[in-house]
Tab-separated table of C-alpha atoms in Angstrom:
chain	number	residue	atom	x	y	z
A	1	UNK	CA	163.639	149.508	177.655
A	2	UNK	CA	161.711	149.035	174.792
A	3	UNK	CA	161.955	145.033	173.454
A	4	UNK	CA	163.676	144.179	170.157
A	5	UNK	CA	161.249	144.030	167.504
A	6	UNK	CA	161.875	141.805	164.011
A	7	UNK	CA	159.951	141.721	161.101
A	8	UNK	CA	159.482	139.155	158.690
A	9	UNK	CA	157.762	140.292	155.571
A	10	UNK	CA	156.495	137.196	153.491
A	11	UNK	CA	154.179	134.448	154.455
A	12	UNK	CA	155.726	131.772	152.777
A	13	UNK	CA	157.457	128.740	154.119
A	14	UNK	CA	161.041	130.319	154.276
A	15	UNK	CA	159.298	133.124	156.390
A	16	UNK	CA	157.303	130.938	158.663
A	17	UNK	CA	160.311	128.787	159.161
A	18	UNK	CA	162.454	131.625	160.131
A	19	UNK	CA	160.255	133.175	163.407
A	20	UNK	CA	159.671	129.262	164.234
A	21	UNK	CA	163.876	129.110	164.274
A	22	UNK	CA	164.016	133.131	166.105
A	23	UNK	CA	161.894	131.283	168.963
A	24	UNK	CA	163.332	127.599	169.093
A	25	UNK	CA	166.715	129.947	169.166
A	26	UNK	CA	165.186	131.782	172.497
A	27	UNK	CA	165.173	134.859	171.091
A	28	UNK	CA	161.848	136.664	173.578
A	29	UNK	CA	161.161	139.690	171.373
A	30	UNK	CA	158.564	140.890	169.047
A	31	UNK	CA	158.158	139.325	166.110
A	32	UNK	CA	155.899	139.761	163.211
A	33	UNK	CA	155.167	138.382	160.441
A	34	UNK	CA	153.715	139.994	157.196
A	35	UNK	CA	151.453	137.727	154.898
A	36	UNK	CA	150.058	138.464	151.902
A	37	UNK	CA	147.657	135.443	151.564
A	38	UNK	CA	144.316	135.712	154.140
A	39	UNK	CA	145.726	132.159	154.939
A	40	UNK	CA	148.383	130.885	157.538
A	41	UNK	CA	151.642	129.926	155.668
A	42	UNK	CA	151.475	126.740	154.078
A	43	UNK	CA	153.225	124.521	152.032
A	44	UNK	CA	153.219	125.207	148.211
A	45	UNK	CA	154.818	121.590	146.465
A	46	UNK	CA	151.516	120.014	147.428
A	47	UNK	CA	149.659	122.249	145.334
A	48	UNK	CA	150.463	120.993	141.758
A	49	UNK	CA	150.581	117.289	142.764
A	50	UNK	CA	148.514	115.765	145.793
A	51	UNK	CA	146.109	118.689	145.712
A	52	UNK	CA	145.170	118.327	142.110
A	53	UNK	CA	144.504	114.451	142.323
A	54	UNK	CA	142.863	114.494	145.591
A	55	UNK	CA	139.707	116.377	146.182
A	56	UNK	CA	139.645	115.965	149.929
A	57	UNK	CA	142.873	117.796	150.650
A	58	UNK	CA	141.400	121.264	150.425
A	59	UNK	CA	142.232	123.128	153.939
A	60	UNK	CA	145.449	125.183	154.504
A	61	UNK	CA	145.992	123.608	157.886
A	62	UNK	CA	146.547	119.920	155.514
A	63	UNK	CA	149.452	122.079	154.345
A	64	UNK	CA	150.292	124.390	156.879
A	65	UNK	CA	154.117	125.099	158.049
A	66	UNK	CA	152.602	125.516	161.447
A	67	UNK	CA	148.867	124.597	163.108
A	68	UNK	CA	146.807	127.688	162.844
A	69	UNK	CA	146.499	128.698	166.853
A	70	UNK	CA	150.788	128.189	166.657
A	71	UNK	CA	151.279	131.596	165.955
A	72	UNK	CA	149.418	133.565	169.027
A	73	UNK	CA	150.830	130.259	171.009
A	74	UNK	CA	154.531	131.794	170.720
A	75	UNK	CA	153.921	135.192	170.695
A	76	UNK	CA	154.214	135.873	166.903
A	77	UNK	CA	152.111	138.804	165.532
A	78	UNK	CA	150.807	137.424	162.043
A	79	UNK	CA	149.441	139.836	159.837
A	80	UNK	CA	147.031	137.970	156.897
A	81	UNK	CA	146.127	139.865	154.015
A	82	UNK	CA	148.531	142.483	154.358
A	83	UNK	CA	151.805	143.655	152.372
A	84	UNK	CA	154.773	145.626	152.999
A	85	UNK	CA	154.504	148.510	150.416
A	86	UNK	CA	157.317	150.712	151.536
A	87	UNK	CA	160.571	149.887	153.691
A	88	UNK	CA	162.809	152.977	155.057
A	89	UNK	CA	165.930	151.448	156.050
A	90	UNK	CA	167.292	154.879	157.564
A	91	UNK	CA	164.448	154.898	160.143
A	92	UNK	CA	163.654	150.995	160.344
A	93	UNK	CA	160.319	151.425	159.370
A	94	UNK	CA	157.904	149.076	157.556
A	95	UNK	CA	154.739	150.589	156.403
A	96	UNK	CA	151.762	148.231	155.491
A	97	UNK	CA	149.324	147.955	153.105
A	98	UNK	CA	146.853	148.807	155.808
A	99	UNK	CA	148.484	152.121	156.344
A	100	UNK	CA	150.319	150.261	159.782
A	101	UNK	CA	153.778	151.391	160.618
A	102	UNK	CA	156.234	148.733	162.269
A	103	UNK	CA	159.778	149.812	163.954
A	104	UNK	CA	162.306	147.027	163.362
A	105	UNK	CA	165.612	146.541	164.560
A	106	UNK	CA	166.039	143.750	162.167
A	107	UNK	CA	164.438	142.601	158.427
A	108	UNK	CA	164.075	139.563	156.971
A	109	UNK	CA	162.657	139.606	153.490
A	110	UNK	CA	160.768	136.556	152.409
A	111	UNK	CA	158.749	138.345	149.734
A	112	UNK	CA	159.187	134.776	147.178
A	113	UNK	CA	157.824	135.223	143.568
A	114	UNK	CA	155.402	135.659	141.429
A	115	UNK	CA	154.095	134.038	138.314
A	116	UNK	CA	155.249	135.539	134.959
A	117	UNK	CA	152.604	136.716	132.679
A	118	UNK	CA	151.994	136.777	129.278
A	119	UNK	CA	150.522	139.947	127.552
A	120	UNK	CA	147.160	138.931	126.213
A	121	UNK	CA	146.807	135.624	127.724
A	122	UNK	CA	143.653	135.632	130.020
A	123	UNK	CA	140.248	135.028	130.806
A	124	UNK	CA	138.371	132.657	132.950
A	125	UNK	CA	139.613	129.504	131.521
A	126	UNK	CA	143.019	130.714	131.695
A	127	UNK	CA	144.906	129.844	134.780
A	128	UNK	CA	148.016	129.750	136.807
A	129	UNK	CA	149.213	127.904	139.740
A	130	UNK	CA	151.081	129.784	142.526
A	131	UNK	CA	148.802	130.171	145.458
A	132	UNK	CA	145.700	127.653	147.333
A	133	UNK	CA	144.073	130.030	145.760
A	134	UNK	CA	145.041	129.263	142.482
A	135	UNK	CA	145.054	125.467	143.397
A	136	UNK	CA	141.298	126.036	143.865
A	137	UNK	CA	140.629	127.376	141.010
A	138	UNK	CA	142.116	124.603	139.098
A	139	UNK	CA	140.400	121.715	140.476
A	140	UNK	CA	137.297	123.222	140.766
A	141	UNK	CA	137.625	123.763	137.053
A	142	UNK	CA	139.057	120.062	136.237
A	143	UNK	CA	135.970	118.299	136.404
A	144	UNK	CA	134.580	120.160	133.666
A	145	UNK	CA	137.487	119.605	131.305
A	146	UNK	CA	138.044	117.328	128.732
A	147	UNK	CA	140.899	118.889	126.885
A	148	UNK	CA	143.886	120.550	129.170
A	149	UNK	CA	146.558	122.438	127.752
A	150	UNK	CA	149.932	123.531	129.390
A	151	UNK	CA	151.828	126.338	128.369
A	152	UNK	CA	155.761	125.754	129.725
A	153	UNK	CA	157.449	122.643	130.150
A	154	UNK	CA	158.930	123.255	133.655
A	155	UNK	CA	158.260	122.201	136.557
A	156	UNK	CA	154.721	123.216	137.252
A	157	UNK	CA	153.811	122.372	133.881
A	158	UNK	CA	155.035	118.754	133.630
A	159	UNK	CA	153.403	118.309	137.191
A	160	UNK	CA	150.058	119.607	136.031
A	161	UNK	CA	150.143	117.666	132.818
A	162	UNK	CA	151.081	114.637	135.005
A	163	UNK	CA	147.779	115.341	137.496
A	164	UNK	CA	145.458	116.254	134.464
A	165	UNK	CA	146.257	113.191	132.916
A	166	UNK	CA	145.607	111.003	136.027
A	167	UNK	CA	142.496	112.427	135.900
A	168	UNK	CA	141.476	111.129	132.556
A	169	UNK	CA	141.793	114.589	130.799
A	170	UNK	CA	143.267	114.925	127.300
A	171	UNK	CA	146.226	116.892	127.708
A	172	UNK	CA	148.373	119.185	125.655
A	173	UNK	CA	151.585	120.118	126.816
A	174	UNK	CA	153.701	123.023	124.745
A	175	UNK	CA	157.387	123.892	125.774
A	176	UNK	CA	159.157	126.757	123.281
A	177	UNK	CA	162.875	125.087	124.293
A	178	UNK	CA	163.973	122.305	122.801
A	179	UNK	CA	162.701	119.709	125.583
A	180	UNK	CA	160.404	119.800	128.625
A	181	UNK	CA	162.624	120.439	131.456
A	182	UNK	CA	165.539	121.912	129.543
A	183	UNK	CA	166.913	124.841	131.343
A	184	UNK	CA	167.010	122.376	134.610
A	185	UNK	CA	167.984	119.138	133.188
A	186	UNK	CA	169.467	120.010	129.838
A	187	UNK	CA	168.791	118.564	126.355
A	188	UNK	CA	169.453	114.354	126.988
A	189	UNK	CA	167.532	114.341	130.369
A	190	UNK	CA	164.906	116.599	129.469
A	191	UNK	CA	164.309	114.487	126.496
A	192	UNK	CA	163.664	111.548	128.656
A	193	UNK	CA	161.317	113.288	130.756
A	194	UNK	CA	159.340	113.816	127.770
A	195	UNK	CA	159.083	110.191	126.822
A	196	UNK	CA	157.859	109.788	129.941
A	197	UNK	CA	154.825	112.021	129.234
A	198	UNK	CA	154.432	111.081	125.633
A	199	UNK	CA	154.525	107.256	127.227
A	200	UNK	CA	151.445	108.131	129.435
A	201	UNK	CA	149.525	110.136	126.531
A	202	UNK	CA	150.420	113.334	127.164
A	203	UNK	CA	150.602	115.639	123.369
A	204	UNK	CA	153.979	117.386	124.033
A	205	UNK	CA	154.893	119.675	121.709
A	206	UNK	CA	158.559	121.426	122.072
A	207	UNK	CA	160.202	124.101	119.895
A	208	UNK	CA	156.487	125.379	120.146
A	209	UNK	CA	155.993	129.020	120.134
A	210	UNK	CA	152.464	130.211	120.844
A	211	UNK	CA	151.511	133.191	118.838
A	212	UNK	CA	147.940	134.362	120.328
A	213	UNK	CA	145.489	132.677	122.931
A	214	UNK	CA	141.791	133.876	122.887
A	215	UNK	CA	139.146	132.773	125.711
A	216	UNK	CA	135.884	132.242	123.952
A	217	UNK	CA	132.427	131.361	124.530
A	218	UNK	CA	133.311	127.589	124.221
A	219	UNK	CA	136.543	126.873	124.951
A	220	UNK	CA	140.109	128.548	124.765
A	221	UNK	CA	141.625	128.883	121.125
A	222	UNK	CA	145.866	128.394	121.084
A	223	UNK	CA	147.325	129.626	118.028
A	224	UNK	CA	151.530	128.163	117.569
A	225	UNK	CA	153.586	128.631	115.200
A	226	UNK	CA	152.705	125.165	113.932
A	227	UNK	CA	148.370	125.242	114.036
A	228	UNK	CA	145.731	126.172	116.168
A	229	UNK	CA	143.726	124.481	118.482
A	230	UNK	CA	141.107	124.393	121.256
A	231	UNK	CA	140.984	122.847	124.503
A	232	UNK	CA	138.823	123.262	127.753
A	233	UNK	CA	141.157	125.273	129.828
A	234	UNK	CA	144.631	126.665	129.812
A	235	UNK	CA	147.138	126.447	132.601
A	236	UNK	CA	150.121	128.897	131.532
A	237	UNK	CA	153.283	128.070	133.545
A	238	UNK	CA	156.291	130.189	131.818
A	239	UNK	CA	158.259	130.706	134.850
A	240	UNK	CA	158.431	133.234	137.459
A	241	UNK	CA	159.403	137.062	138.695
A	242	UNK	CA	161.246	137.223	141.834
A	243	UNK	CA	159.651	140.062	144.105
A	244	UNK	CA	162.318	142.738	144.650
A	245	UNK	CA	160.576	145.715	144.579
A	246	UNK	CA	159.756	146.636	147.987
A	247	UNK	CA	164.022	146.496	148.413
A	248	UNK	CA	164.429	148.213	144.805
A	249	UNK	CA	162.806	151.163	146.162
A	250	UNK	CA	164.641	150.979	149.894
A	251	UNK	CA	167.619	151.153	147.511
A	252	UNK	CA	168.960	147.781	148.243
A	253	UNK	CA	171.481	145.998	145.814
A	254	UNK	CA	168.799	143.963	143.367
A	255	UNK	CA	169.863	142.152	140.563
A	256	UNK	CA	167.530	139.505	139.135
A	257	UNK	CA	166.661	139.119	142.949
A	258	UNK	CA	167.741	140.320	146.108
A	259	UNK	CA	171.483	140.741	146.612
A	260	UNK	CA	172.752	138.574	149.311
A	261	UNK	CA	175.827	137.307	150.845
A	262	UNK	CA	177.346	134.111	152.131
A	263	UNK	CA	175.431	135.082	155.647
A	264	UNK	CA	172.281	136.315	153.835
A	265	UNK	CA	172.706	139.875	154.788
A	266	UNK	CA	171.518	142.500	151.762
A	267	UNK	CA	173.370	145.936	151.400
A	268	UNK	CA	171.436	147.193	154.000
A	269	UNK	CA	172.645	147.093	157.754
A	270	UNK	CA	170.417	145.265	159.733
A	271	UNK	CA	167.917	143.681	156.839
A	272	UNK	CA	168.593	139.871	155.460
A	273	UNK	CA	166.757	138.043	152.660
A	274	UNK	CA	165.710	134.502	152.237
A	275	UNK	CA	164.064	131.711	149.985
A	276	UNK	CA	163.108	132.406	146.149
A	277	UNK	CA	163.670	135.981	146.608
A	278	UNK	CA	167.550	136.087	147.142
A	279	UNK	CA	170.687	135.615	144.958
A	280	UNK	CA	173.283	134.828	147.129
A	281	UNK	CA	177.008	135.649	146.526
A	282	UNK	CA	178.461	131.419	145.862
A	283	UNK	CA	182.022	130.651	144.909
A	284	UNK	CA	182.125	129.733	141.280
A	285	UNK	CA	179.414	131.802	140.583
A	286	UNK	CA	179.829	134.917	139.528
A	287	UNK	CA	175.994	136.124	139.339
A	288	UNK	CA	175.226	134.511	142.035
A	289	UNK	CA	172.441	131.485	142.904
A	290	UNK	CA	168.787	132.002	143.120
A	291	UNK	CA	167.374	129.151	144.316
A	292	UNK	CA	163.651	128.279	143.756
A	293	UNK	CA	162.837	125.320	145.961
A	294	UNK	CA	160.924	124.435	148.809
A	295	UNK	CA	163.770	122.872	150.665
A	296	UNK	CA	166.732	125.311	150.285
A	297	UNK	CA	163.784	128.207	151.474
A	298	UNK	CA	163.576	126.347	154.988
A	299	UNK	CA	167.061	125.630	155.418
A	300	UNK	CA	168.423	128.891	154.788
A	301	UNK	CA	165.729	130.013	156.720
A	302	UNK	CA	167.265	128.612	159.649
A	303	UNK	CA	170.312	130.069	159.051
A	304	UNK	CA	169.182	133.402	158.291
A	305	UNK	CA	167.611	133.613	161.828
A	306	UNK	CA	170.475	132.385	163.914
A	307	UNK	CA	172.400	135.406	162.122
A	308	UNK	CA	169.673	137.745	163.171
A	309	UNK	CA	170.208	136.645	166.527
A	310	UNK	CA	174.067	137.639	166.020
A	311	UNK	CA	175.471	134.256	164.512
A	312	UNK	CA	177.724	134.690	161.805
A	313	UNK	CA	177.114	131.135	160.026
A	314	UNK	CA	177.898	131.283	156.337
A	315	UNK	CA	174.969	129.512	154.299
A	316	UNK	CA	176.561	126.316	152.104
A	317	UNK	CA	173.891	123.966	151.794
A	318	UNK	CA	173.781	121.961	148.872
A	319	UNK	CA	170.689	122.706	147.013
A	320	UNK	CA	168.307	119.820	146.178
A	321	UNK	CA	164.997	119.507	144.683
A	322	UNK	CA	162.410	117.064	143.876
A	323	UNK	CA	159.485	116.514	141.786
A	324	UNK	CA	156.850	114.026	141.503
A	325	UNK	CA	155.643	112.911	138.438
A	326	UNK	CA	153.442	110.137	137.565
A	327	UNK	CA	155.004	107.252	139.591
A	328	UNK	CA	158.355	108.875	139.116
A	329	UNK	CA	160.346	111.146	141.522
A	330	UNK	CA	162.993	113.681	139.678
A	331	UNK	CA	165.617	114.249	142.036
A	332	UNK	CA	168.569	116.804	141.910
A	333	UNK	CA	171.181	118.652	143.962
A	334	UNK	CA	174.398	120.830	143.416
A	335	UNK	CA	174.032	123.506	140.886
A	336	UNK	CA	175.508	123.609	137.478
A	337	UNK	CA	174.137	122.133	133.230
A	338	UNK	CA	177.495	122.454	132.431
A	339	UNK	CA	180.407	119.895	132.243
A	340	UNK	CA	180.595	116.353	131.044
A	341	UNK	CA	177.207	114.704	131.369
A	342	UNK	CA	177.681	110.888	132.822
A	343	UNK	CA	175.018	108.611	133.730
A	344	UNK	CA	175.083	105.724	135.670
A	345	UNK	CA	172.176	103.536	134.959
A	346	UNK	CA	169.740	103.510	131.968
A	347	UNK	CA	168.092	106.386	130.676
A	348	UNK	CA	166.280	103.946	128.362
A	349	UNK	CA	165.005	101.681	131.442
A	350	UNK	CA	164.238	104.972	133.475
A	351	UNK	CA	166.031	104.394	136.388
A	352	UNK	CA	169.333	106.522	136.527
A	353	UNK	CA	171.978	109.165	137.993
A	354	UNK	CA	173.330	111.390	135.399
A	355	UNK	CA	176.246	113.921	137.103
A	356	UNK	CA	178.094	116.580	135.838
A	357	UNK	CA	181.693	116.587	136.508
A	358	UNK	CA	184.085	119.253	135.632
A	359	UNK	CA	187.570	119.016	136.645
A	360	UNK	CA	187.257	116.000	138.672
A	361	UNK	CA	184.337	116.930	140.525
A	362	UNK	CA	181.139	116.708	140.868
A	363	UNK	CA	178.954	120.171	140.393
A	364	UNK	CA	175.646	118.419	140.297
A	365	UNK	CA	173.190	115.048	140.091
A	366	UNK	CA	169.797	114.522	138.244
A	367	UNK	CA	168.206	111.326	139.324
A	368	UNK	CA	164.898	109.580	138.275
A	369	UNK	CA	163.514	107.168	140.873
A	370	UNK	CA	167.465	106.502	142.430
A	371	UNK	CA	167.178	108.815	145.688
A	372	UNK	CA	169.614	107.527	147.237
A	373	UNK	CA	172.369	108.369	144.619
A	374	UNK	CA	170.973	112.108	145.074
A	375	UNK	CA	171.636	111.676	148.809
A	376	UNK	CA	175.117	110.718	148.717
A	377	UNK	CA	175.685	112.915	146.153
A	378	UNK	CA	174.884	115.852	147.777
A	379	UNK	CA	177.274	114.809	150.641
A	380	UNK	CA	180.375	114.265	148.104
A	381	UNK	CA	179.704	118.015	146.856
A	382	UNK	CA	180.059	119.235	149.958
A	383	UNK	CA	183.466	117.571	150.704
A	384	UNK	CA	186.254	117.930	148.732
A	385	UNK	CA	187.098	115.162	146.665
A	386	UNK	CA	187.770	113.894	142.974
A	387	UNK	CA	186.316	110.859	140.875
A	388	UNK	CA	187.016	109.893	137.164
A	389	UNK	CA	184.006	109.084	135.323
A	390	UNK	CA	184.206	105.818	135.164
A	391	UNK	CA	183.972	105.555	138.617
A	392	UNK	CA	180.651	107.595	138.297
A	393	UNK	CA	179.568	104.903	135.537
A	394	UNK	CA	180.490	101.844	137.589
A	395	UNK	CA	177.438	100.361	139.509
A	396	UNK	CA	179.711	98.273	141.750
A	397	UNK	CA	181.348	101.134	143.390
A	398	UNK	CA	178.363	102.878	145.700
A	399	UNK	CA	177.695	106.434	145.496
A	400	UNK	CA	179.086	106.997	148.702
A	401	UNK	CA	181.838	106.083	148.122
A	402	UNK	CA	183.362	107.654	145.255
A	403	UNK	CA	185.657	110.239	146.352
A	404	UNK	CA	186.286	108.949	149.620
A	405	UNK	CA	190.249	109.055	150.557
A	406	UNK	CA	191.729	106.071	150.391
A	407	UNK	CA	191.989	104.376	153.717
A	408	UNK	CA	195.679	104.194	155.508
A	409	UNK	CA	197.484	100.035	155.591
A	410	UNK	CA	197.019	98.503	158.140
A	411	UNK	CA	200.519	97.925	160.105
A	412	UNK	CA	201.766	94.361	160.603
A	413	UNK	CA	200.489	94.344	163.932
A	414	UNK	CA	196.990	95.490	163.281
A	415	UNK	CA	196.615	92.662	160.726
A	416	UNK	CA	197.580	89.914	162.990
């Protein structure tokens, strides 16, 4: 009898999380595992923080998910360098970019996402930060630069900035939104996190459209809306594409992303999808959640495999997210911009929680440098419960617990 095969196409850390989970599960089968990078799996939040500022931490195996020789170790087939460029769900067939065919009985999809590009913007001091790759690229480059600009005001961007900065480059950073930040955090907190930057030098410029970028003989030349300028190099970070097609064309349900539900099974009998890739089906949402963050990849990971393995665990993590900046750390979980926006703490002195309740409860936390509050946070949106916001405001009553049911009186008896 021939074994059970599964494949897991994408090398990134919600992929190499899953077959680690198929074999701490037991599960004695084949598995492979489909790469796209010439490099093990490895993990990608290092790349636009510690990586940047610290020349020595150069080898994948400083960031790898697992050591190098773990693979062969447990009996997982890793294929580096290689995509998945058709998928016929009919005949559970993978075929490879190396013209390789591989029978499945079941699919995970892992594929992640891509950078978005920008029509025009490119050249060799152009960059963008997704891969080690990339990562190399950029600090080989830094040296060189006085004068950094950053095109987008998200994530990657304000981490970049941050790193250049640290460096002792001159740095530009251009957002088109109001704020840095603001489709995550939202107008007030976004605006904080720009003060931040401003605070440490950083030229940020929002409500900035850029209107043409050319890569000269001396330097790169950024026309806005506003002027134009020059700098040294150009890191463009507007955001990212999920990777869909390989299930578009299997004639899976895609939408923005993967289709998914509570289990993270797609349309498709037999084939699941994970990590940046997949909008799952989430009460209260009625698109759907894609989530794009390292943690919520590894922990629906995990439960992704057990349901290959014939679990039927529903996947209700509370998303969370961080992100280093400077000597700050940005902290969130829950999901949700909306709703009344209360902060305990200062967002003057830096140090605060700001959550946003909606009828009573909590939907979601932003924190700077107050992890704890994000912790306890996340626990209360998983439980049902319902604070006022004053409660949320008061400092004397601890994050944990707010919401909590009150506890029963004690009888006569008890008390003596």
């Amino acid at each position: 009898m021939t074994a059970e095969q599964i494949v897991v196409v994408g090398g990134g850390v919600g992929g190499a999380t899953a077959v680690g989970e198929l074999r701490r599960a037991g599960f004695t089968g084949g598995i492979t595992l489909v790469c796209g990078e010439p490099t093990v799996p490895y993990e990608r939040p290092p790349l636009s923080k510690a990586f940047l500022l610290d020349d020595t931490v150069g080898e994948t195996a400083d960031i790898a998910v697992h050591p190098p020789d773990w693979y062969a170790a447990h009996a997982v087939d890793l294929r580096l360098g290689t995509t998945a460029t058709a998928l016929d769900t009919a005949a559970r067939l993978v075929t490879l970019s190396d013209g390789d065919r591989l029978r499945y009985d079941r699919l995970l999809l892992a594929t992640g996402v891509r950078p978005r590009t920008l029509g025009g913007v490119a050249g060799p001091r152009v960059h963008q930060l997704r891969t080690v790759a990339d990562a190399r690229l950029l600090r080989a480059a830094l040296p060189d630069a006085e004068h950094v600009a950053v095109l987008g005001g998200g994530f990657i961007g304000c981490e970049v900035a941050a790193a250049a900065v640290q460096r002792g480059k001159r740095v530009t950073l251009l957002e088109s939104l109001p704020t840095l930040l603001h489709r995550a955090l939202g107008a007030q907190l976004g605006g904080a996190i720009a003060d931040i930057h401003r605070d440490r030098g950083v030229d940020v410029r929002v409500g900035c459209s850029v209107v043409a970028v050319a890569d000269g003989a001396t330097g790169v030349a950024v026309t806005t809306d506003a002027d134009r300028f020059e700098c040294d190099l150009l890191v463009v970070g507007v955001g990212s594409v999920p990777n869909q097609e390989l299930a578009a064309q299997a004639g899976l349900a895609v939408d923005d992303g993967v289709l998914v539900d509570e289990f993270c099974a797609t349309s498709a009998r037999g084939v699941y999808a994970i990590g940046d890739v997949a909008r799952q089906c989430r009460p209260g949402h009625e698109h759907g959640v894609r989530v794009e963050h390292h943690d919520s990849a590894i922990r629906q990971a995990k439960v992704a495999a057990r349901n290959l393995l014939g679990a039927h665990e529903p996947f209700t993590d509370v998303h969370w997210f961080w992100s280093d900046q400077y000597e700050h750390s940005i902290q969130s979980a829950g999901n949700g911009t909306t709703g009344e926006l209360v902060v305990r703490g200062s967002l003057r002195e830096r140090s605060f929680s700001a959550f946003r309740l909606a009828d009573g409860r909590v939907r979601s936390v932003v924190s700077l440098d107050r992890p704890r509050d994000v912790l306890d946070t996340r626990r209360l949106i998983a439980r049902d419960h319902v604070v006022t916001a004053a409660q949320l405001q008061d400092e004397a009553i601890p994050v944990k617990r707010l919401g909590a049911p009150p506890r029963p009186a004690m009888s006569t008896k008890e008390r003596l």
